Structures are given as structure tokens and as C-alpha cells.
Short mmCIF file of C-alpha atoms in Angstrom, two decimals:
data_model
loop_
_atom_site.label_atom_id
_atom_site.label_comp_id
_atom_site.label_asym_id
_atom_site.label_seq_id
_atom_site.Cartn_x
_atom_site.Cartn_y
_atom_site.Cartn_z
CA UNK A 1 -15.57 12.17 30.83
CA UNK A 2 -17.72 10.16 28.46
CA UNK A 3 -19.41 12.27 25.81
CA UNK A 4 -22.89 12.06 24.34
CA UNK A 5 -22.82 10.74 20.78
CA UNK A 6 -24.40 12.15 17.63
CA UNK A 7 -25.13 9.46 15.05
CA UNK A 8 -26.24 10.19 11.51
CA UNK A 9 -28.25 7.34 10.01
CA UNK A 10 -28.18 6.50 6.33
CA UNK A 11 -30.86 4.41 4.71
CA UNK A 12 -29.24 2.15 2.16
CA UNK A 13 -31.14 0.38 -0.55
CA UNK A 14 -29.46 -1.94 -3.05
CA UNK A 15 -26.14 -0.47 -1.97
CA UNK A 16 -27.22 3.13 -2.53
CA UNK A 17 -28.08 5.86 -0.01
CA UNK A 18 -31.73 6.63 -0.34
CA UNK A 19 -32.40 10.35 -0.85
CA UNK A 20 -28.64 10.94 -0.73
CA UNK A 21 -26.56 13.23 1.36
CA UNK A 22 -26.80 16.76 0.17
CA UNK A 23 -24.89 18.86 2.69
CA UNK A 24 -21.70 18.77 0.77
CA UNK A 25 -20.84 18.52 -2.90
CA UNK A 26 -20.33 14.85 -3.31
CA UNK A 27 -19.46 13.45 -6.68
CA UNK A 28 -21.98 10.70 -6.03
CA UNK A 29 -24.46 11.60 -3.28
CA UNK A 30 -25.86 8.09 -3.41
CA UNK A 31 -22.57 6.38 -2.61
CA UNK A 32 -22.63 5.24 1.02
CA UNK A 33 -18.86 5.38 1.24
CA UNK A 34 -18.71 9.01 0.13
CA UNK A 35 -21.48 9.93 2.52
CA UNK A 36 -19.71 8.08 5.34
CA UNK A 37 -16.44 9.92 4.62
CA UNK A 38 -18.24 13.25 4.63
CA UNK A 39 -19.77 12.48 8.04
CA UNK A 40 -16.46 11.15 9.30
CA UNK A 41 -14.83 14.46 8.36
CA UNK A 42 -17.75 16.43 9.83
CA UNK A 43 -17.17 14.93 13.30
CA UNK A 44 -19.92 12.34 13.58
CA UNK A 45 -19.35 10.14 16.61
CA UNK A 46 -20.63 6.97 14.93
CA UNK A 47 -22.36 6.08 11.77
CA UNK A 48 -25.37 3.92 11.21
CA UNK A 49 -26.37 2.12 7.98
CA UNK A 50 -29.90 0.90 7.81
CA UNK A 51 -30.30 -1.58 4.96
CA UNK A 52 -33.78 -1.35 3.50
CA UNK A 53 -33.06 -3.62 0.54
CA UNK A 54 -36.19 -5.67 -0.01
CA UNK A 55 -34.55 -8.88 -1.01
CA UNK A 56 -32.17 -10.82 1.17
CA UNK A 57 -30.36 -12.05 -1.92
CA UNK A 58 -29.05 -8.59 -2.74
CA UNK A 59 -27.04 -8.26 0.48
CA UNK A 60 -23.75 -8.52 -1.35
CA UNK A 61 -23.94 -4.93 -2.49
CA UNK A 62 -24.47 -3.72 1.06
CA UNK A 63 -21.55 -5.78 2.30
CA UNK A 64 -19.34 -4.21 -0.32
CA UNK A 65 -20.40 -0.74 0.88
CA UNK A 66 -19.70 -1.75 4.50
CA UNK A 67 -16.28 -3.06 3.58
CA UNK A 68 -15.28 0.05 1.65
CA UNK A 69 -16.62 2.29 4.40
CA UNK A 70 -14.67 0.44 7.10
CA UNK A 71 -11.53 0.75 5.04
CA UNK A 72 -11.76 4.51 4.91
CA UNK A 73 -13.53 5.62 8.06
CA UNK A 74 -11.79 5.11 11.34
CA UNK A 75 -14.95 5.48 13.40
CA UNK A 76 -17.54 3.01 14.68
CA UNK A 77 -20.14 1.74 12.23
CA UNK A 78 -23.45 0.05 13.09
CA UNK A 79 -25.33 -1.82 10.39
CA UNK A 80 -28.92 -2.96 10.67
CA UNK A 81 -31.89 -4.07 8.58
CA UNK A 82 -32.82 -7.62 7.70
CA UNK A 83 -30.47 -9.24 10.23
CA UNK A 84 -32.02 -12.60 10.92
CA UNK A 85 -29.36 -15.13 11.71
CA UNK A 86 -26.04 -15.47 13.50
CA UNK A 87 -24.54 -15.98 10.07
CA UNK A 88 -25.94 -12.57 8.93
CA UNK A 89 -24.13 -11.01 11.88
CA UNK A 90 -20.88 -12.87 11.20
CA UNK A 91 -20.89 -11.66 7.62
CA UNK A 92 -21.57 -8.02 8.56
CA UNK A 93 -18.88 -7.98 11.26
CA UNK A 94 -16.49 -9.63 8.86
CA UNK A 95 -17.23 -6.94 6.31
CA UNK A 96 -16.28 -4.29 8.79
CA UNK A 97 -19.34 -3.39 10.88
CA UNK A 98 -18.51 -2.77 14.54
CA UNK A 99 -22.05 -3.31 15.78
CA UNK A 100 -25.06 -5.02 14.25
CA UNK A 101 -28.59 -3.98 14.98
CA UNK A 102 -31.30 -6.60 15.22
CA UNK A 103 -34.94 -5.65 14.92
CA UNK A 104 -37.78 -7.98 13.89
CA UNK A 105 -35.75 -11.09 14.42
CA UNK A 106 -35.32 -10.20 18.09
CA UNK A 107 -39.09 -9.81 18.43
CA UNK A 108 -39.75 -13.13 16.74
CA UNK A 109 -37.06 -15.04 18.62
CA UNK A 110 -35.46 -13.80 21.83
CA UNK A 111 -33.05 -16.73 21.85
CA UNK A 112 -31.47 -15.19 18.78
CA UNK A 113 -30.31 -12.19 20.82
CA UNK A 114 -28.73 -14.53 23.36
CA UNK A 115 -27.03 -16.61 20.73
CA UNK A 116 -25.69 -13.50 18.99
CA UNK A 117 -24.38 -11.95 22.19
CA UNK A 118 -22.73 -15.14 23.34
CA UNK A 119 -21.04 -15.56 20.03
CA UNK A 120 -19.87 -12.01 19.37
CA UNK A 121 -20.11 -10.24 22.72
CA UNK A 122 -22.67 -7.79 24.13
CA UNK A 123 -20.73 -4.85 22.84
CA UNK A 124 -21.63 -5.44 19.19
CA UNK A 125 -25.30 -6.43 19.58
CA UNK A 126 -27.75 -3.57 19.29
CA UNK A 127 -31.43 -4.32 19.54
CA UNK A 128 -33.56 -1.87 17.54
CA UNK A 129 -37.00 -1.29 19.05
CA UNK A 130 -39.79 0.35 17.02
CA UNK A 131 -42.24 1.61 19.62
CA UNK A 132 -45.70 3.10 19.34
CA UNK A 133 -47.84 4.49 22.10
CA UNK A 134 -50.93 2.37 22.73
CA UNK A 135 -52.34 4.10 25.82
CA UNK A 136 -55.21 6.57 25.34
CA UNK A 137 -54.93 10.12 26.59
CA UNK A 138 -55.32 10.23 30.36
CA UNK A 139 -54.26 6.60 30.79
CA UNK A 140 -50.84 5.69 32.17
CA UNK A 141 -48.37 5.76 29.29
CA UNK A 142 -47.76 2.48 27.57
CA UNK A 143 -45.91 1.54 24.38
CA UNK A 144 -45.85 -1.59 22.28
CA UNK A 145 -43.46 -2.97 19.75
CA UNK A 146 -44.55 -2.56 16.14
CA UNK A 147 -42.95 -4.24 13.17
CA UNK A 148 -43.16 -3.75 9.40
CA UNK A 149 -42.38 -0.06 9.53
CA UNK A 150 -44.85 0.54 12.36
CA UNK A 151 -47.80 -1.05 10.64
CA UNK A 152 -48.00 -4.31 12.51
CA UNK A 153 -48.75 -4.53 16.20
CA UNK A 154 -47.19 -7.30 18.25
CA UNK A 155 -48.89 -6.71 21.59
CA UNK A 156 -45.45 -6.76 23.26
CA UNK A 157 -44.79 -4.15 25.95
CA UNK A 158 -41.76 -2.04 25.09
CA UNK A 159 -40.34 -1.77 28.63
CA UNK A 160 -40.66 -5.50 29.29
CA UNK A 161 -39.12 -6.31 25.96
CA UNK A 162 -36.22 -3.91 26.49
CA UNK A 163 -35.42 -5.41 29.89
CA UNK A 164 -35.64 -8.90 28.47
CA UNK A 165 -33.29 -8.36 25.50
CA UNK A 166 -30.78 -6.60 27.75
CA UNK A 167 -30.84 -9.56 30.14
CA UNK A 168 -30.17 -11.76 27.10
CA UNK A 169 -27.12 -9.76 26.10
CA UNK A 170 -28.13 -6.70 24.06
CA UNK A 171 -25.35 -4.16 24.65
CA UNK A 172 -27.31 -1.16 23.39
CA UNK A 173 -30.93 -0.22 22.55
CA UNK A 174 -31.74 1.77 19.42
CA UNK A 175 -35.17 3.17 20.31
CA UNK A 176 -37.34 4.62 17.58
CA UNK A 177 -40.69 6.21 18.19
CA UNK A 178 -42.93 5.23 15.29
CA UNK A 179 -45.34 7.97 16.33
CA UNK A 180 -42.66 10.60 15.86
CA UNK A 181 -40.60 9.16 13.03
CA UNK A 182 -40.72 11.55 10.06
CA UNK A 183 -42.77 14.15 11.95
CA UNK A 184 -39.94 16.55 12.93
CA UNK A 185 -41.84 17.03 16.21
CA UNK A 186 -38.97 15.75 18.36
CA UNK A 187 -38.21 12.44 20.08
CA UNK A 188 -40.86 10.83 22.25
CA UNK A 189 -39.14 11.92 25.46
CA UNK A 190 -41.44 10.04 27.84
CA UNK A 191 -40.73 6.84 25.91
CA UNK A 192 -36.98 7.46 25.82
CA UNK A 193 -36.85 8.23 29.52
CA UNK A 194 -38.93 5.19 30.44
CA UNK A 195 -36.62 2.82 28.50
CA UNK A 196 -33.41 4.55 29.63
CA UNK A 197 -34.53 4.20 33.24
CA UNK A 198 -35.42 0.55 32.91
CA UNK A 199 -32.19 -0.78 31.32
CA UNK A 200 -28.55 -0.48 32.32
CA UNK A 201 -27.21 -0.34 28.75
CA UNK A 202 -26.87 2.74 26.57
CA UNK A 203 -30.04 3.92 24.77
CA UNK A 204 -29.97 5.71 21.38
CA UNK A 205 -32.91 8.07 20.88
CA UNK A 206 -34.38 7.99 17.38
CA UNK A 207 -37.38 9.20 15.43
CA UNK A 208 -38.73 12.69 14.98
CA UNK A 209 -35.78 15.10 15.07
CA UNK A 210 -36.70 18.44 13.55
CA UNK A 211 -34.27 20.84 15.22
CA UNK A 212 -31.26 20.96 17.48
CA UNK A 213 -33.30 21.39 20.69
CA UNK A 214 -34.69 17.95 20.07
CA UNK A 215 -31.20 16.51 20.23
CA UNK A 216 -30.58 18.28 23.51
CA UNK A 217 -33.89 16.99 24.91
CA UNK A 218 -33.10 13.42 23.88
CA UNK A 219 -30.03 13.41 26.12
CA UNK A 220 -31.02 15.81 28.90
CA UNK A 221 -34.67 14.88 29.33
CA UNK A 222 -34.82 11.48 27.72
CA UNK A 223 -31.73 10.06 29.42
CA UNK A 224 -30.35 8.68 26.12
CA UNK A 225 -26.57 8.53 25.76
CA UNK A 226 -26.69 8.97 22.02
CA UNK A 227 -28.96 10.68 19.50
CA UNK A 228 -29.67 9.48 16.03
CA UNK A 229 -30.93 11.64 13.21
CA UNK A 230 -31.14 11.54 9.47
CA UNK A 231 -32.82 14.25 7.45
CA UNK A 232 -31.64 17.30 9.49
CA UNK A 233 -28.10 16.32 8.58
CA UNK A 234 -28.54 14.83 5.12
CA UNK A 235 -30.20 17.92 3.70
CA UNK A 236 -27.80 20.35 5.27
CA UNK A 237 -30.28 21.93 7.69
CA UNK A 238 -27.52 21.57 10.26
CA UNK A 239 -23.98 20.26 10.23
CA UNK A 240 -22.86 17.69 12.77
CA UNK A 241 -20.52 20.29 14.22
CA UNK A 242 -23.33 22.80 14.69
CA UNK A 243 -25.40 20.16 16.40
CA UNK A 244 -22.58 19.19 18.75
CA UNK A 245 -21.65 22.80 19.57
CA UNK A 246 -25.30 23.59 20.27
CA UNK A 247 -25.58 20.58 22.57
CA UNK A 248 -22.35 21.55 24.32
CA UNK A 249 -23.70 25.04 24.92
CA UNK A 250 -26.76 23.46 26.47
CA UNK A 251 -24.48 21.83 29.02
CA UNK A 252 -24.13 18.34 27.50
CA UNK A 253 -20.58 16.95 27.39
CA UNK A 254 -19.70 16.60 23.72
CA UNK A 255 -16.64 15.55 21.73
CA UNK A 256 -15.51 18.59 19.80
CA UNK A 257 -12.09 17.35 18.60
CA UNK A 258 -10.68 19.44 15.78
CA UNK B 1 9.15 -3.09 9.01
CA UNK B 2 6.95 -6.12 9.31
CA UNK B 3 3.84 -5.79 11.43
CA UNK B 4 1.72 -8.81 12.26
CA UNK B 5 -1.92 -8.24 13.29
CA UNK B 6 -3.03 -11.52 14.81
CA UNK B 7 -6.15 -12.97 13.31
CA UNK B 8 -7.66 -15.69 15.47
CA UNK B 9 -11.30 -15.26 14.54
CA UNK B 10 -11.96 -12.41 16.90
CA UNK B 11 -13.93 -9.98 14.81
CA UNK B 12 -13.06 -8.01 11.73
CA UNK B 13 -9.51 -6.85 11.34
CA UNK B 14 -9.84 -5.03 8.06
CA UNK B 15 -10.26 -1.60 9.69
CA UNK B 16 -7.31 -2.31 11.99
CA UNK B 17 -5.20 -3.25 8.99
CA UNK B 18 -6.27 -0.13 7.12
CA UNK B 19 -5.66 2.08 10.12
CA UNK B 20 -2.12 0.71 10.48
CA UNK B 21 -1.45 1.26 6.79
CA UNK B 22 -2.68 4.81 6.97
CA UNK B 23 -0.75 5.57 10.16
CA UNK B 24 2.42 4.14 8.60
CA UNK B 25 1.91 6.41 5.55
CA UNK B 26 1.31 9.48 7.71
CA UNK B 27 4.45 8.73 9.76
CA UNK B 28 6.51 8.01 6.66
CA UNK B 29 7.22 4.47 7.75
CA UNK B 30 7.61 1.68 5.25
CA UNK B 31 5.58 -1.05 6.83
CA UNK B 32 4.39 -4.43 5.62
CA UNK B 33 1.15 -4.89 7.55
CA UNK B 34 -0.10 -8.47 7.67
CA UNK B 35 -3.33 -9.79 9.15
CA UNK B 36 -2.28 -13.31 9.88
CA UNK B 37 -2.73 -16.48 11.92
CA UNK B 38 0.52 -17.96 10.61
CA UNK B 39 2.99 -18.57 13.47
CA UNK B 40 5.94 -18.33 11.07
CA UNK B 41 4.93 -14.83 9.95
CA UNK B 42 4.53 -13.79 13.58
CA UNK B 43 8.00 -15.08 14.37
CA UNK B 44 9.67 -12.91 11.75
CA UNK B 45 7.64 -9.78 12.44
CA UNK B 46 9.08 -6.65 14.03
CA UNK B 47 5.85 -5.63 15.80
CA UNK B 48 2.90 -7.70 16.97
CA UNK B 49 -0.65 -6.46 17.39
CA UNK B 50 -3.27 -8.46 19.24
CA UNK B 51 -6.83 -7.23 18.76
CA UNK B 52 -9.80 -8.82 20.47
CA UNK B 53 -13.54 -8.42 20.90
CA UNK B 54 -16.04 -10.43 22.85
CA UNK B 55 -15.40 -12.20 26.14
CA UNK B 56 -11.97 -12.73 27.67
CA UNK B 57 -12.11 -16.55 27.91
CA UNK B 58 -13.50 -16.81 24.32
CA UNK B 59 -10.63 -14.74 22.98
CA UNK B 60 -8.11 -16.82 24.94
CA UNK B 61 -9.57 -20.00 23.50
CA UNK B 62 -9.68 -18.53 20.02
CA UNK B 63 -6.00 -17.73 20.24
CA UNK B 64 -5.12 -21.18 21.47
CA UNK B 65 -7.19 -22.86 18.78
CA UNK B 66 -4.66 -21.90 16.14
CA UNK B 67 -1.79 -24.38 16.46
CA UNK B 68 1.49 -22.71 17.42
CA UNK B 69 0.12 -19.19 17.40
CA UNK B 70 0.36 -18.53 21.10
CA UNK B 71 3.88 -19.98 21.24
CA UNK B 72 4.93 -17.80 18.32
CA UNK B 73 3.50 -14.76 20.06
CA UNK B 74 5.31 -15.54 23.32
CA UNK B 75 8.58 -16.18 21.57
CA UNK B 76 8.41 -12.96 19.56
CA UNK B 77 7.34 -10.75 22.47
CA UNK B 78 8.96 -12.35 25.50
CA UNK B 79 12.23 -13.70 24.03
CA UNK B 80 12.91 -11.47 21.09
CA UNK B 81 11.47 -8.42 22.82
CA UNK B 82 9.52 -7.14 19.81
CA UNK B 83 7.08 -4.34 20.57
CA UNK B 84 3.54 -5.57 21.27
CA UNK B 85 0.22 -3.74 21.21
CA UNK B 86 -2.92 -5.29 22.63
CA UNK B 87 -6.25 -3.74 21.70
CA UNK B 88 -9.42 -3.99 23.82
CA UNK B 89 -9.65 -7.65 24.88
CA UNK B 90 -6.21 -8.08 23.34
CA UNK B 91 -5.01 -5.67 26.01
CA UNK B 92 -6.95 -7.40 28.73
CA UNK B 93 -5.26 -10.70 27.85
CA UNK B 94 -2.01 -9.14 29.14
CA UNK B 95 -3.36 -9.48 32.71
CA UNK B 96 -2.97 -12.39 35.15
CA UNK B 97 -6.61 -13.40 35.07
CA UNK B 98 -9.87 -12.53 33.36
CA UNK B 99 -13.05 -12.72 35.41
CA UNK B 100 -15.72 -12.33 32.74
CA UNK B 101 -18.28 -15.17 33.01
CA UNK B 102 -15.49 -17.57 34.05
CA UNK B 103 -12.00 -17.29 35.40
CA UNK B 104 -9.34 -17.62 32.70
CA UNK B 105 -5.60 -17.14 32.78
CA UNK B 106 -4.03 -14.29 30.86
CA UNK B 107 -0.40 -13.82 29.75
CA UNK B 108 0.63 -12.43 33.15
CA UNK B 109 2.47 -9.48 31.58
CA UNK B 110 0.61 -6.83 33.52
CA UNK B 111 0.01 -7.77 37.15
CA UNK B 112 -3.71 -7.61 37.92
CA UNK B 113 -7.07 -9.03 36.92
CA UNK B 114 -9.74 -8.05 34.43
CA UNK B 115 -12.85 -7.12 36.39
CA UNK B 116 -16.28 -5.70 35.70
CA UNK B 117 -16.62 -1.95 35.62
CA UNK B 118 -18.41 -0.62 38.66
CA UNK B 119 -19.03 3.10 38.24
CA UNK B 120 -19.68 4.95 41.49
CA UNK B 121 -22.69 6.60 39.81
CA UNK B 122 -25.37 3.91 39.35
CA UNK B 123 -26.92 5.91 36.50
CA UNK B 124 -23.90 5.35 34.33
CA UNK B 125 -24.56 2.73 31.66
CA UNK B 126 -22.60 -0.45 31.11
CA UNK B 127 -20.97 -1.02 28.59
CA UNK B 128 -18.84 2.10 28.81
CA UNK B 129 -19.55 2.99 25.21
CA UNK B 130 -18.42 6.04 23.27
CA UNK B 131 -15.77 8.74 23.30
CA UNK B 132 -13.78 9.59 26.38
CA UNK B 133 -10.68 11.62 27.12
CA UNK B 134 -7.47 10.28 28.67
CA UNK B 135 -5.75 11.26 31.89
CA UNK B 136 -2.07 10.48 31.61
CA UNK B 137 -0.39 9.02 34.69
CA UNK B 138 3.08 8.47 33.26
CA UNK B 139 4.43 9.76 30.03
CA UNK B 140 4.90 7.19 27.30
CA UNK B 141 6.19 7.10 23.70
CA UNK B 142 2.75 5.92 22.52
CA UNK B 143 1.30 9.32 23.48
CA UNK B 144 3.97 11.46 21.83
CA UNK B 145 2.39 14.58 20.36
CA UNK B 146 -1.12 13.62 21.37
CA UNK B 147 -3.18 16.14 23.28
CA UNK B 148 -4.63 14.48 26.36
CA UNK B 149 -6.59 15.58 29.41
CA UNK B 150 -10.09 17.10 29.69
CA UNK B 151 -9.59 19.37 26.72
CA UNK B 152 -7.66 16.81 24.70
CA UNK B 153 -8.51 14.37 22.00
CA UNK B 154 -10.97 11.52 22.52
CA UNK B 155 -10.64 7.76 22.25
CA UNK B 156 -13.44 5.32 21.41
CA UNK B 157 -14.25 2.81 24.15
CA UNK B 158 -16.70 -0.08 24.20
CA UNK B 159 -16.29 -2.48 27.10
CA UNK B 160 -17.81 -3.73 30.34
CA UNK B 161 -14.62 -5.00 31.96
CA UNK B 162 -11.23 -3.41 32.46
CA UNK B 163 -7.77 -4.33 33.64
CA UNK B 164 -7.35 -3.57 37.32
CA UNK B 165 -3.57 -3.21 37.34
CA UNK B 166 -1.84 -3.93 40.61
CA UNK B 167 1.17 -1.75 39.87
CA UNK B 168 0.22 1.83 39.25
CA UNK B 169 3.45 2.14 37.35
CA UNK B 170 2.05 -0.08 34.60
CA UNK B 171 -0.86 2.27 33.95
CA UNK B 172 0.01 4.93 31.37
CA UNK B 173 -3.44 6.50 31.12
CA UNK B 174 -6.91 6.26 32.58
CA UNK B 175 -10.31 7.42 31.51
CA UNK B 176 -12.93 8.61 34.00
CA UNK B 177 -16.24 6.78 34.09
CA UNK B 178 -17.62 7.00 37.60
CA UNK B 179 -14.09 6.32 38.74
CA UNK B 180 -10.85 5.48 36.97
CA UNK B 181 -10.93 3.09 34.04
CA UNK B 182 -7.65 1.66 32.83
CA UNK B 183 -7.13 3.03 29.30
CA UNK B 184 -3.47 2.35 28.43
CA UNK B 185 -1.03 -0.01 30.07
CA UNK B 186 2.63 -0.56 29.27
CA UNK B 187 5.44 -2.66 30.64
CA UNK B 188 8.79 -2.99 28.91
CA UNK B 189 8.13 -3.80 25.22
CA UNK B 190 4.39 -4.50 25.79
CA UNK B 191 1.62 -2.00 25.64
CA UNK B 192 -2.14 -2.18 25.40
CA UNK B 193 -5.12 0.11 24.92
CA UNK B 194 -8.61 -0.62 26.26
CA UNK B 195 -10.05 1.68 23.62
CA UNK B 196 -9.95 1.06 19.88
CA UNK B 197 -7.24 3.13 18.23
CA UNK B 198 -8.43 1.89 14.83
CA UNK B 199 -11.78 3.51 15.54
CA UNK B 200 -10.47 6.60 17.29
CA UNK B 201 -9.86 8.84 14.33
CA UNK B 202 -7.09 11.39 14.99
CA UNK B 203 -5.94 10.13 18.39
CA UNK B 204 -6.03 6.53 17.17
CA UNK B 205 -3.98 7.08 14.03
CA UNK B 206 -1.44 9.14 15.99
CA UNK B 207 -1.11 6.44 18.63
CA UNK B 208 -0.67 3.69 16.03
CA UNK B 209 1.98 5.76 14.32
CA UNK B 210 3.78 6.22 17.64
CA UNK B 211 3.57 2.46 18.20
CA UNK B 212 5.26 1.87 14.85
CA UNK B 213 8.05 4.24 15.88
CA UNK B 214 8.33 3.01 19.43
CA UNK B 215 11.78 1.67 20.36
CA UNK B 216 11.36 0.19 23.84
#
């Protein structure tokens, strides 16, 4: 039976993990490779690097981190942030990423998703959607895509966009609620469920995890097949193992390999 | 032992190379692991590994684009009988035909076609992506010492098509995803895994080690 996935996400800036990973004694908490190894050992099902390096010219450092991580971690790695061209994807896959996540570039140019999927296969193209609720209380729920860290509205309907990028070849949707991101109030379950019900590809729930019940809800109520979280793991509030055991006890099929 | 991992432009092979090196170390095997597109290196290798990501026909074309590579692969595997391991689309290429986007001919080593997954439960997502367990149909050296079954170790899958083998005897293991999904096939000196052993942590490293020790 296929298991639900728990994916820790590391923000990487100029080749360094922002805020660091503090749940184990790492020699260098800011080294993405050390952090990746720690999560590998902890039983993470996949790993996600989000590159928040401001300048495109400094990508080399990220690529080096991806290469070193892929050499030591025998688990799937998704890399996103600033992916704009098919060449960006080629370079990341070449460095050792298994999947590449496309965000703003997919919003600006849908044809890019198609070109990327045709070139490298649906299985490695993740489209990251940053969604914000735009409907007022009492109105039917509606979400739009926001870019620039949730500051800039695009007027694009999330469900329509999700269906479109999947028809163009996105193999997975990484869905982040910008309303919930950083709040610890839990995933936007209505949003997650709406997207999961409208596309046939896996959906990763993201944004707002504050406790382990939120992870359970993302899968059970939101219909996601994977849950992404950052701070609850990085700061040692919970280990990956605890999270997975908790989810298993709640009746979700989990991988608990020794 | 010389191991050739065929590089024909299908994705990154660095993690495959590293996984083979680590498995060799863990199994105490002295192995020279080469990621290569050189037909001469393939010809003198003791084991051949064919990875593959993307679409079936694309992979096939990629392989044929390197002059002499396909011929070297056939010679080494079919005539010299060296052990072969296909991974993901590399495994699918062992079939008669692939039916992803267009019909393309495979190697014809495992009788059957590569067809789209059609889970009985319409809520199940495609691609089949993530960790699944294996149900063993016939024991095989590749699975030596590996815990399988519902309570066993997991393998990492990411695919929308699978090899529908005609002869059940060629299927070593299946995964369940709204019906059986072909996970491992083997015939004589040729084996293939739909999942990615190089991404499957414990199970993957153990399977690679077994492949290096396999004496078909």
C-alpha cells in the first residue's frame, strides 16, 4: 500500500540553511547537506530545498549543496525557488535533484510547464502554488494565486490554474496557503481539499503546521498525499518519527521502516 | 568487478553511482562503478545498469542517439550473459512495446507491454508517487535478506506507466496501488525494478548489493 509522505522543507539562502536545523547537534546547523543527512536518518520520506537566494547569479552555491546532498542521501529531493527556464531545470536535475518545483514562472508562462514536462517527464515537474483566500465570509470559497511571497495578487483562480498546469504536465502540486503560512494554525483544509479533488496528481499540503494534528488533517481531511512542514521539525518540537507514528495511530498508512 | 551505469542523457546518475558505490562497500565487493556512454566500456563490464526517467520513447531515442551504445548493451547482456539491471523506464525498456504517448519498441526481453496505470479506485492519484511495500511472487536473489510484504521495507516509486508482463513467471514482485503494479521483473540474467533503488534507502541499497552479488 502506498504511504502518505512527510516532507521537511529547508529554506536555503546563498547555499546555507536559513535558521538552521536545531533538532540534533550538527557541527554546522547551516549546512544543507548535514541537515539533509539528519532528516534522512530521521526517516523523512522526501526532502525539499527552497532556494531563496536573491540573485540568480549565486545559484552555483545551491547547486553544490544539491550535488553533495544527492551523493549522501538515498532519498528523493525536490528543489525549488527561482526556476525560470528549462535550462534551470536541466542544471538542477543534473546536480542531483529528483524533482524541480516551478512557481512564479508557471504563473507567468504556462507553456513553460509544458516544455519542462515534455523534456524531463511529468514525474519531475512540481508546480508550487501560493494561494490566498479572496472570498469574503459568507461567500462561496475562492482562492487566487499570489506571487512575491504572497504580496502580489494575480487575479488567477487557484482551482482553474491547478487543473491547467496538470493538463500541461505538472506531475505534482505543492500547495501553500499564504493565509496560513507561518501562523501555526494548521493547513487551509478547505483549500487543500478543493485542489486535491480537482486534479488527478498528488497534492502536497503546505503552510501553517503548528502541531501533529495538522499533519493528520492535511491527509485525512484535505486529501493531500503528502504533508510539508518546516519549523516544527527544524526546532525539534517534533521528530519526523514522532510525526509519522502519530499519523499512523490516527489511521493514516505511513512508512515506519527501521 | 566492473559495473557500467549507462548514461544516455536520461537524468542525473550521480546518486545512482553513489548508491552503487555505497552498496558495494557495504557488501564488501570491490567494484569499479562507471557512469558511461562509451560502448567499449560497456563491452568489458561485468554488470550493466540501465536507468531511465521520462517517457518510454524518449528514453529509447536517447539510448539510440549514442552511436554503438545499444549494440554494446545487447552484446554484453544477450551474448555474454552479463547481469543486467533496468531501473524505472530502464526496466520498462525490457518490454516488447511501450505505449506512452506513442508506440515504441522495447528490447523484447520481458514479454508484455508498458501501459498506463489504471487503479480500480478513481481517487488514487497518478503518478503513483511515494513509498510502497512489495509483494513477492517468486523468490529471487535480488531480494535476499530483504524484508518484504505489508510489514516489510518500502521502495520509492514515481511512475504513471508500468510493465504489464504476459508471463507471470517473469514478475518477481508487485506493489499494490488500486490493483497490482509490476515492481520487479526478472528473466535469466536480466532484472528490472520499477521503483528507484538508488532512492529507496535501506531496501534500495540492499537490493543493489544483491545485484552486485547475483550470479544468474
